[in-house]
Coordinates of C-alpha atoms in Angstrom, one line a residue:
Chain A
M1 CA 33.0 -17.1 4.7
V2 CA 35.0 -13.9 5.0
L3 CA 34.6 -11.6 8.1
R4 CA 35.4 -7.9 7.6
R5 CA 36.2 -6.0 10.7
G6 CA 36.4 -2.2 11.3
V7 CA 33.8 -1.5 8.7
V8 CA 32.2 2.0 8.5
C9 CA 28.5 2.2 8.3
P10 CA 27.2 4.6 5.4
F11 CA 24.0 5.3 6.9
C12 CA 23.9 8.2 9.1
G13 CA 26.3 11.0 10.3
C14 CA 27.6 8.8 13.0
L15 CA 29.8 6.8 10.7
C16 CA 30.0 4.1 13.3
D17 CA 33.4 2.4 12.5
D18 CA 33.4 -0.8 14.6
L19 CA 31.0 -2.8 12.4
E20 CA 31.7 -6.5 11.6
V21 CA 30.3 -7.8 8.3
E22 CA 30.3 -11.4 7.1
V23 CA 30.4 -12.1 3.4
E24 CA 29.8 -15.5 1.8
D25 CA 29.8 -16.2 -1.9
G26 CA 30.0 -12.4 -2.5
R27 CA 26.8 -11.7 -0.6
I28 CA 26.6 -10.1 2.9
V29 CA 25.0 -12.6 5.2
S30 CA 25.2 -11.0 8.8
T31 CA 26.4 -7.8 10.5
K32 CA 27.5 -7.3 14.0
N33 CA 27.3 -4.1 16.0
A34 CA 25.1 -2.6 13.4
C35 CA 21.9 -0.7 14.4
P36 CA 18.6 -1.9 12.8
V37 CA 18.6 0.6 10.0
S38 CA 22.5 -0.1 9.2
R39 CA 21.6 -4.0 9.2
S40 CA 18.8 -3.4 6.9
K41 CA 21.1 -1.4 4.6
F42 CA 23.8 -4.0 4.5
L43 CA 21.7 -6.9 4.2
S44 CA 19.3 -5.4 1.7
H45 CA 21.9 -3.9 -0.4
A46 CA 21.2 -6.2 -3.4
E47 CA 17.4 -5.8 -3.4
D48 CA 15.3 -3.1 -5.4
R49 CA 18.2 -2.2 -7.6
A50 CA 17.8 0.4 -10.3
R51 CA 18.2 -0.3 -13.9
P52 CA 19.7 1.9 -16.6
M53 CA 16.7 3.6 -18.2
V54 CA 15.9 6.4 -20.7
G55 CA 12.4 7.5 -21.0
G56 CA 10.9 4.4 -19.4
R57 CA 12.9 2.0 -21.6
E58 CA 15.9 -0.1 -20.4
V59 CA 19.1 0.8 -22.1
S60 CA 22.8 0.3 -21.7
V61 CA 24.7 2.2 -19.0
E62 CA 26.6 4.1 -21.7
E63 CA 23.3 5.1 -23.6
A64 CA 22.0 6.4 -20.3
I65 CA 25.1 8.4 -19.7
E66 CA 25.0 9.9 -23.2
E67 CA 21.5 11.0 -22.8
A68 CA 22.3 12.4 -19.4
A69 CA 25.2 14.6 -20.9
R70 CA 22.8 15.6 -23.7
I71 CA 20.2 16.8 -21.2
L72 CA 22.7 18.9 -19.3
R73 CA 24.4 20.2 -22.5
E74 CA 21.0 21.5 -23.8
A75 CA 19.8 22.9 -20.5
D76 CA 19.7 26.6 -19.9
F77 CA 19.4 26.5 -16.1
P78 CA 20.0 23.0 -14.8
L79 CA 19.9 21.8 -11.1
I80 CA 22.4 19.4 -9.6
Y81 CA 21.3 18.1 -6.2
G82 CA 21.7 15.7 -3.7
L83 CA 25.3 14.5 -3.0
S84 CA 25.0 13.4 0.6
S85 CA 24.7 9.6 0.3
T86 CA 27.7 9.3 -1.7
E87 CA 31.5 9.7 -1.1
S88 CA 33.7 12.8 -1.4
D89 CA 35.3 12.2 -4.7
A90 CA 31.9 11.9 -6.3
Q91 CA 31.0 15.2 -4.6
R92 CA 34.1 16.7 -6.1
M93 CA 33.1 15.5 -9.6
A94 CA 29.6 17.0 -9.0
V95 CA 31.2 20.5 -8.5
R96 CA 33.2 20.0 -11.5
L97 CA 30.0 19.1 -13.5
A98 CA 28.0 22.1 -12.1
E99 CA 30.9 24.4 -13.1
L100 CA 31.0 23.1 -16.6
T101 CA 27.3 23.3 -17.2
G102 CA 26.7 26.5 -15.3
A103 CA 24.2 24.7 -13.1
S104 CA 22.9 25.5 -9.7
L105 CA 24.4 23.2 -7.1
D106 CA 22.7 22.2 -3.9
N107 CA 23.0 19.2 -1.4
T108 CA 20.7 17.9 1.0
S109 CA 21.7 20.1 3.9
S110 CA 19.5 22.6 2.5
T111 CA 16.7 20.6 3.8
C112 CA 18.3 19.4 7.0
H113 CA 21.2 21.6 8.6
G114 CA 21.2 24.4 5.9
P115 CA 19.9 26.9 8.7
T116 CA 22.6 25.6 10.9
V117 CA 25.2 26.6 8.4
L118 CA 23.4 30.0 8.0
A119 CA 23.5 30.8 11.7
A120 CA 27.2 29.7 12.1
Q121 CA 28.2 31.9 9.3
E122 CA 26.7 34.8 11.4
C123 CA 27.9 34.1 14.7
G124 CA 30.4 31.1 14.8
A125 CA 30.1 27.9 16.5
V126 CA 32.1 26.3 19.4
K127 CA 32.8 22.7 18.2
C128 CA 34.6 19.7 19.3
T129 CA 34.9 16.0 18.0
L130 CA 32.8 13.1 19.3
G131 CA 35.8 11.7 20.9
E132 CA 36.1 14.6 23.1
V133 CA 32.4 14.5 24.0
K134 CA 32.9 10.7 24.8
N135 CA 35.9 11.3 27.1
R136 CA 35.0 14.5 28.8
A137 CA 31.4 15.6 28.8
D138 CA 29.3 15.5 32.0
L139 CA 26.3 17.4 30.6
I140 CA 24.5 16.3 27.6
V141 CA 21.6 18.2 26.1
F142 CA 19.6 16.8 23.1
W143 CA 17.4 19.5 21.7
G144 CA 14.9 18.8 19.0
C145 CA 16.4 15.4 18.0
N146 CA 15.5 11.8 18.6
P147 CA 18.9 9.9 18.6
A148 CA 17.1 6.8 19.8
E149 CA 15.4 6.5 16.4
A150 CA 17.7 8.6 14.0
H151 CA 21.3 8.2 15.3
I152 CA 20.6 4.8 17.1
R153 CA 24.2 4.0 18.5
H154 CA 25.1 7.7 19.2
P155 CA 23.8 7.3 22.8
I156 CA 26.0 4.1 23.5
R157 CA 29.0 5.2 21.4
Y158 CA 29.5 9.0 22.2
S159 CA 26.9 10.6 24.5
I160 CA 25.2 8.7 27.3
T161 CA 26.7 5.2 28.2
P162 CA 30.3 4.9 26.7
A163 CA 33.2 4.4 29.0
G164 CA 35.3 7.6 28.3
M165 CA 38.7 8.5 29.4
Y166 CA 37.2 11.0 32.2
R167 CA 33.6 9.9 32.2
Q168 CA 32.3 6.3 32.7
G169 CA 28.8 5.5 31.8
K170 CA 25.6 7.0 32.6
K171 CA 26.2 7.6 36.2
E172 CA 28.9 10.1 35.4
R173 CA 26.8 12.2 33.0
F174 CA 23.7 14.2 33.2
V175 CA 21.6 14.0 30.2
V176 CA 18.6 16.3 29.3
H177 CA 16.2 16.0 26.3
V178 CA 14.2 19.0 25.2
D179 CA 11.5 18.3 22.7
V180 CA 7.9 18.9 21.6
R181 CA 7.0 15.4 22.5
E182 CA 8.3 12.4 24.6
T183 CA 10.1 9.9 22.4
R184 CA 12.2 6.8 22.9
T185 CA 15.1 9.3 23.5
S186 CA 13.3 10.8 26.6
K187 CA 13.3 7.4 28.3
M188 CA 17.1 7.3 28.2
V189 CA 17.7 10.7 29.8
N190 CA 17.8 12.2 33.4
Q191 CA 15.6 15.1 32.6
F192 CA 12.9 15.8 29.7
V193 CA 11.7 19.3 29.1
K194 CA 8.7 19.7 26.9
V195 CA 8.9 22.7 24.8
Q196 CA 5.5 24.0 22.8
M197 CA 5.9 23.3 19.1
G198 CA 7.4 26.2 17.3
R199 CA 8.5 28.2 20.4
D200 CA 12.1 26.9 20.8
Y201 CA 13.5 30.3 20.0
E202 CA 11.6 31.6 23.0
L203 CA 13.0 29.0 25.6
L204 CA 16.5 29.5 24.2
S205 CA 16.2 33.1 24.8
A206 CA 14.8 32.7 28.3
L207 CA 17.7 30.3 29.0
R208 CA 20.2 33.0 27.7
A209 CA 18.5 35.5 30.1
A210 CA 18.8 32.9 33.0
V211 CA 22.4 32.2 32.3
R212 CA 23.1 36.1 32.6
G213 CA 21.3 36.0 35.9
Y214 CA 18.0 37.6 35.0
E215 CA 14.9 36.5 36.6
V216 CA 12.8 34.4 34.1
K217 CA 9.0 33.2 34.2
E218 CA 7.3 30.7 32.1
A219 CA 8.5 30.4 28.5
A220 CA 7.3 28.1 25.6
G221 CA 5.4 26.2 28.4
V222 CA 8.4 25.5 30.5
P223 CA 8.2 26.8 34.1
G224 CA 10.6 29.6 35.3
E225 CA 12.0 27.3 37.9
V226 CA 12.9 24.6 35.3
I227 CA 14.5 27.1 33.1
K228 CA 16.5 28.5 36.0
G229 CA 17.6 25.0 37.1
L230 CA 18.8 24.0 33.6
A231 CA 20.7 27.3 33.2
E232 CA 22.4 26.7 36.5
R233 CA 23.2 23.1 35.6
M234 CA 24.7 24.2 32.3
K235 CA 26.7 26.9 34.0
G236 CA 28.0 24.4 36.6
C237 CA 29.1 21.6 34.5
R238 CA 32.9 20.7 33.5
F239 CA 32.2 20.0 29.8
G240 CA 28.7 20.6 28.4
I241 CA 27.4 19.8 24.9
I242 CA 24.1 20.6 23.0
F243 CA 23.3 18.2 20.2
F244 CA 20.4 19.5 18.2
G245 CA 18.4 18.3 15.1
M246 CA 15.5 19.1 12.9
G247 CA 13.2 20.1 15.8
L248 CA 15.4 23.3 15.5
T249 CA 16.1 23.7 11.9
M250 CA 12.7 22.6 10.3
S251 CA 10.4 24.6 12.8
R252 CA 9.3 28.2 13.0
G253 CA 12.4 30.5 13.5
K254 CA 14.7 27.9 11.4
N255 CA 18.1 29.6 11.3
L256 CA 17.2 32.1 14.1
N257 CA 16.4 29.1 16.4
I258 CA 20.1 27.9 15.6
D259 CA 21.4 31.4 16.2
A260 CA 20.0 31.5 19.6
A261 CA 21.4 28.1 20.5
L262 CA 24.9 29.1 19.2
R263 CA 24.8 32.3 21.2
L264 CA 23.6 30.3 24.3
V265 CA 26.7 28.4 24.0
R266 CA 28.9 31.4 23.5
D267 CA 27.3 33.0 26.7
L268 CA 28.0 29.6 28.7
N269 CA 31.7 29.8 27.8
E270 CA 32.0 32.7 30.1
H271 CA 31.3 30.1 32.9
T272 CA 32.5 26.8 31.8
K273 CA 33.5 24.7 28.7
F274 CA 30.4 24.3 26.6
L275 CA 29.9 23.0 22.9
I276 CA 27.4 22.4 20.4
M277 CA 27.0 20.0 17.4
P278 CA 24.3 19.4 14.9
M279 CA 23.1 15.8 14.5
R280 CA 23.8 15.3 10.8
G281 CA 21.4 12.7 8.9
H282 CA 23.0 11.4 5.6
F283 CA 26.3 9.7 6.2
N284 CA 28.2 12.2 4.0
V285 CA 26.1 15.3 4.3
S286 CA 29.0 17.0 6.3
G287 CA 31.3 15.9 3.5
A288 CA 29.0 17.5 0.9
N289 CA 29.3 20.9 3.0
E290 CA 33.0 20.3 3.4
V291 CA 33.8 19.5 -0.3
L292 CA 31.7 22.2 -1.7
T293 CA 33.3 24.7 0.7
W294 CA 37.0 23.8 -0.1
L295 CA 36.3 24.0 -3.8
T296 CA 33.9 26.9 -4.2
G297 CA 34.1 28.8 -0.8
Y298 CA 30.4 27.9 -0.2
P299 CA 28.7 24.9 1.5
F300 CA 25.3 24.5 -0.4
A301 CA 22.8 26.4 -2.5
L302 CA 25.2 28.0 -5.2
N303 CA 25.1 28.8 -8.8
F304 CA 27.7 28.7 -11.5
S305 CA 25.6 30.4 -14.5
R306 CA 28.1 33.5 -14.3
G307 CA 31.1 31.3 -14.6
Y308 CA 32.0 31.6 -11.0
P309 CA 30.2 30.4 -7.8
V310 CA 27.4 32.6 -6.3
Y311 CA 26.0 31.6 -2.9
N312 CA 22.4 32.3 -2.2
P313 CA 20.3 30.0 -0.1
G314 CA 16.5 30.8 -1.0
E315 CA 17.5 31.5 -4.5
F316 CA 19.7 28.6 -5.5
S317 CA 18.7 26.1 -3.0
A318 CA 16.7 23.0 -4.6
V319 CA 13.3 23.5 -3.1
D320 CA 13.2 27.1 -4.1
L321 CA 14.4 26.6 -7.6
L322 CA 11.9 23.8 -8.1
S323 CA 8.9 25.3 -6.5
R324 CA 9.5 28.5 -8.5
E325 CA 9.7 26.3 -11.5
E326 CA 13.0 28.0 -12.6
C327 CA 15.3 25.0 -13.5
D328 CA 14.8 23.3 -16.9
A329 CA 16.6 20.0 -16.2
A330 CA 18.0 18.2 -13.1
L331 CA 20.6 15.7 -12.3
I332 CA 19.8 14.1 -8.8
L333 CA 22.9 12.3 -7.2
A334 CA 22.4 9.9 -4.2
S335 CA 19.3 11.5 -2.9
D336 CA 15.5 11.1 -3.3
P337 CA 13.8 14.4 -3.4
A338 CA 10.5 13.0 -4.6
A339 CA 10.4 11.3 -1.3
H340 CA 11.5 14.1 0.9
F341 CA 10.6 17.5 -0.8
P342 CA 7.1 19.3 -0.4
A343 CA 4.9 18.2 -3.2
A344 CA 5.1 21.7 -4.9
A345 CA 8.7 21.1 -5.6
V346 CA 8.2 17.6 -6.6
R347 CA 5.8 18.3 -9.4
H348 CA 8.3 20.6 -11.2
L349 CA 10.8 17.8 -10.9
A350 CA 8.3 15.5 -12.7
S351 CA 7.7 18.0 -15.5
I352 CA 11.5 18.6 -16.4
P353 CA 14.0 16.2 -17.9
T354 CA 15.7 14.7 -14.8
V355 CA 18.6 12.4 -14.5
V356 CA 18.9 10.2 -11.4
I357 CA 22.1 8.4 -10.4
D358 CA 21.3 6.0 -7.6
P359 CA 22.0 2.5 -6.5
K360 CA 18.4 1.9 -5.8
V361 CA 14.8 2.3 -7.3
S362 CA 13.8 5.6 -5.8
L363 CA 10.7 7.7 -6.0
T364 CA 12.6 10.3 -7.9
S365 CA 13.8 7.5 -10.3
K366 CA 10.2 6.7 -11.1
L367 CA 9.7 10.4 -12.3
A368 CA 13.0 10.6 -14.1
R369 CA 13.7 10.6 -18.0
V370 CA 17.0 9.0 -17.3
V371 CA 18.1 6.5 -14.5
I372 CA 21.8 5.4 -14.1
P373 CA 22.5 2.7 -11.4
S374 CA 25.5 3.0 -9.3
A375 CA 27.6 1.1 -6.8
I376 CA 26.6 1.8 -3.1
A377 CA 29.5 3.9 -1.4
G378 CA 30.8 2.1 1.8
I379 CA 29.4 -1.4 0.6
E380 CA 30.3 -1.7 -3.0
C381 CA 33.0 0.9 -3.7
E382 CA 35.4 2.8 -1.2
G383 CA 35.7 6.5 -0.6
T384 CA 35.9 9.1 2.1
A385 CA 33.0 10.3 4.2
Y386 CA 32.8 13.1 6.8
R387 CA 31.3 12.2 10.2
M388 CA 28.9 14.7 11.9
D389 CA 31.8 16.3 13.8
G390 CA 33.8 16.8 10.5
V391 CA 36.2 13.9 11.1
P392 CA 37.0 12.1 7.6
L393 CA 36.9 8.5 7.7
R394 CA 37.7 5.9 5.0
L395 CA 34.8 3.9 3.7
K396 CA 35.5 0.2 2.6
R397 CA 34.4 -1.9 -0.4
I398 CA 32.9 -5.0 1.2
V399 CA 31.7 -6.8 -1.8
D400 CA 32.3 -6.5 -5.5
S401 CA 29.7 -4.8 -7.7
P402 CA 28.9 -4.8 -11.4
Y403 CA 27.8 -1.1 -11.0
L404 CA 30.0 1.9 -11.6
P405 CA 30.9 4.3 -8.6
D406 CA 29.1 7.6 -8.7
R407 CA 32.4 9.4 -9.3
E408 CA 33.0 7.4 -12.5
I409 CA 29.6 7.8 -13.9
L410 CA 30.1 11.7 -13.3
E411 CA 33.6 11.4 -14.9
R412 CA 32.1 9.9 -18.1
I413 CA 29.2 12.6 -18.2
I414 CA 31.8 15.3 -17.8
E415 CA 33.6 13.9 -20.7
R416 CA 30.7 13.9 -22.9
V417 CA 29.5 17.3 -21.7
G418 CA 32.8 18.6 -22.9
G419 CA 35.0 18.8 -19.8
Chain B
M1 CA -10.3 18.6 14.4
E2 CA -7.5 21.3 14.2
V3 CA -4.1 19.9 14.9
L4 CA -0.4 20.7 14.5
L5 CA 1.6 18.5 12.2
N6 CA 5.0 17.2 13.1
T7 CA 7.1 15.2 10.8
G8 CA 10.4 13.2 11.4
R9 CA 12.4 10.1 11.3
T10 CA 11.4 6.7 13.0
V11 CA 13.4 3.5 13.3
D12 CA 10.6 1.7 11.1
Q13 CA 10.8 4.5 8.5
G14 CA 14.5 4.0 8.3
V15 CA 14.6 0.3 8.2
S16 CA 11.7 0.0 5.7
M17 CA 13.3 2.8 3.5
E18 CA 16.5 0.4 3.2
R19 CA 14.4 -2.4 2.2
G20 CA 12.9 -0.1 -0.8
K21 CA 10.6 2.8 -1.0
T22 CA 8.2 0.8 -3.2
S23 CA 7.9 -2.0 -0.8
Q24 CA 4.7 -2.8 0.9
E25 CA 6.7 -2.5 4.5
Y26 CA 7.5 1.0 3.6
F27 CA 4.0 1.9 2.8
E28 CA 2.9 0.4 6.0
K29 CA 5.4 2.1 8.2
V30 CA 5.3 5.6 6.6
A31 CA 1.6 6.2 5.5
V32 CA 0.7 6.6 9.1
A33 CA -0.5 9.3 11.2
F34 CA 0.3 9.0 15.1
L35 CA -2.3 10.4 17.2
H36 CA -2.9 10.8 21.0
P37 CA -5.3 8.3 22.2
E38 CA -7.7 10.9 23.4
D39 CA -7.7 12.8 20.1
A40 CA -8.6 9.5 18.4
K41 CA -11.3 8.8 20.6
E42 CA -12.8 12.3 19.9
L43 CA -12.5 11.8 16.3
G44 CA -14.0 8.3 16.6
V45 CA -11.1 6.4 15.0
G46 CA -9.2 3.3 16.2
E47 CA -5.8 1.8 15.6
G48 CA -5.5 1.0 11.8
Q49 CA -8.4 3.0 10.7
A50 CA -8.2 5.8 8.0
V51 CA -7.9 9.5 8.7
R52 CA -7.8 12.4 6.3
L53 CA -5.0 15.1 7.0
T54 CA -5.4 18.4 5.1
T55 CA -3.1 21.4 5.1
E56 CA -3.4 24.5 2.7
F57 CA -0.7 22.6 0.7
G58 CA -2.4 19.2 0.2
S59 CA -4.3 16.3 1.6
V60 CA -3.7 12.6 2.2
V61 CA -5.5 9.7 3.8
L62 CA -3.4 7.9 6.4
R63 CA -3.6 4.8 8.6
C64 CA -4.2 5.9 12.2
S65 CA -1.9 4.7 15.0
L66 CA -2.3 5.5 18.7
G67 CA 0.3 7.1 20.9
N68 CA 3.7 8.7 20.5
T69 CA 2.4 12.3 20.3
E70 CA 1.0 15.0 22.3
R71 CA -2.7 16.0 22.5
G72 CA -3.5 18.4 19.4
S73 CA -0.5 17.3 17.4
V74 CA -0.1 14.6 14.8
F75 CA 3.1 13.0 13.9
V76 CA 3.8 11.6 10.3
P77 CA 7.0 9.9 9.4
M78 CA 9.2 11.7 6.9
G79 CA 8.5 10.7 3.4
P80 CA 6.2 11.4 0.5
W81 CA 2.9 11.1 2.6
A82 CA 4.2 13.8 5.1
N83 CA 5.5 15.9 2.3
A84 CA 2.2 15.9 0.4
L85 CA 1.1 18.2 3.2
T86 CA 4.2 20.5 3.7
S87 CA 4.9 24.0 2.5
A88 CA 7.7 24.7 0.0
L89 CA 8.0 28.2 1.4
T90 CA 11.7 28.5 2.7
E91 CA 11.6 32.2 3.9
G92 CA 14.9 32.7 2.2
T93 CA 16.7 29.8 4.0
G94 CA 16.3 26.9 1.4
M95 CA 14.6 24.9 4.2
P96 CA 10.9 24.3 3.7
S97 CA 8.4 24.5 6.5
L98 CA 8.4 20.6 7.6
K99 CA 7.3 21.0 11.2
G100 CA 4.6 22.6 13.0
L101 CA 2.1 23.3 10.2
R102 CA -1.5 23.8 10.9
A103 CA -3.5 20.9 9.6
K104 CA -7.2 19.5 9.8
I105 CA -7.7 15.8 10.7
E106 CA -10.9 13.9 10.0
A107 CA -11.9 10.3 10.1
V108 CA -12.6 8.6 6.8
P109 CA -14.9 5.5 7.7
G110 CA -14.1 2.6 5.4
G111 CA -11.3 4.7 3.8
K112 CA -7.8 3.4 2.7
P113 CA -4.5 5.1 2.8
T114 CA -3.4 7.1 -0.2
T115 CA -1.3 4.9 -2.2
L116 CA 2.3 5.7 -3.6
E117 CA 0.9 5.3 -7.2
E118 CA -1.7 7.9 -6.4
L119 CA 1.0 10.3 -5.0
L120 CA 3.0 9.6 -8.2
R121 CA 0.1 10.4 -10.5
S122 CA -0.7 13.6 -8.6
W123 CA 3.1 14.6 -9.1
R124 CA 2.8 13.8 -12.9
G125 CA -0.5 15.2 -13.3
R126 CA 0.2 18.7 -14.6
S127 CA 2.6 17.6 -17.3
G128 CA 1.8 13.9 -17.9
S129 CA 5.6 13.3 -18.2
A130 CA 7.8 10.4 -17.1

């Protein structure tokens, strides 16, 4: 029995780095400090593994790689998508492959915090690390997110109950949850504010008005006195932060909701220290944005068909390219768009030659022409991942694997494409 | 009954996804529509019974579960069943409209939730590929 300490969890953007994992005879047998989803990921890592396939027939990995390269070589307008559940060297290789093949390149942020990126490019964002939140924040606002179900250890490690340097436990923090419905997160906070679905922009704008001293009445179903009280609490705290999620990015308004939230935080900094942070989902979706930005200048939704990167969300984002039926081939890396894209986009994905690189059987792999199984980053191979606050952490290899890491598979495809 | 459709993550969705998206557990935890008990009563459905959700983008049959939502809205865990109902329109952002869609919900007496195989067939339908 081998006990591995200080293991980084490769599930969500929290990248909890205090896990302990027991390995016996090359198999993970138990975990400590892991949330239920993380535990499931570690203990189920050997289950439901993908096999190398071409056209529904099992083949060698080399044969699958050869066919993947042929598809990309022959495509006129390929799409490379995913990247967020793998490590940053693989993301780097995906950029290289996109450049070589003149592909469109997008990562899963286009369907999670892409609108956050768009808004931050317009007006900037006041940011910090999770360590600063843990040590200093006395007001935490969760808006349109549900960490109790999606970022399960966030409240105990960073935001509600941790013993920080200057803030100790829940009694020295005030926690607010703004959402369209009461969830498990609502039960952990001091105040729940129910906003009507699709009207977050209105409430954020009313809060901005209240912060500036204007009289506000009811907005988005929230009484004027509640808005005024929240505005005063925000202005009066020592160190406040808004954590926000898909409730803002996916609902009506999208990037405009985030724009309003970023500007609210900017206004609050005339009164106190206030910050904002997106709750990033996939464990290295932040890394996908970072790596694409430092290699191309753009974080997602770009295209190389002119020989240089062109950025245009709405045109080169995966859902748009697929639902408009523009791309004629796709390589999907470390994500499962068939499970998480609208059906109109999935139907086109099913109609074109698609290559999937994934450790597990995914719904996209069920539709793909080529499937290449890979090692699980953070369990079966090492690498770097970026936490939701942009801090890079080193993922460990916990067990040996017969599968190639994503980066090596991409390198082999690049060799065959002609890189 | 007209409702607003909300989609998102749940612990059960995350745990079962890591066990495998083709697993029975994933089907049981994700092919679900969470209704307010009063809405369910008005529809005449109980826990575990089948309901059909329809938007202008698609239609699926799901298992009804009570609670965990507001009156007049339905919550479906993120996944292929939810996305059979969502819009691919991104309004120039890249982000499809996955929350707050208008939907119609109705009871399906004796019905069964749409299976993963049925969804896969519907995606392949146009081309017959894969």
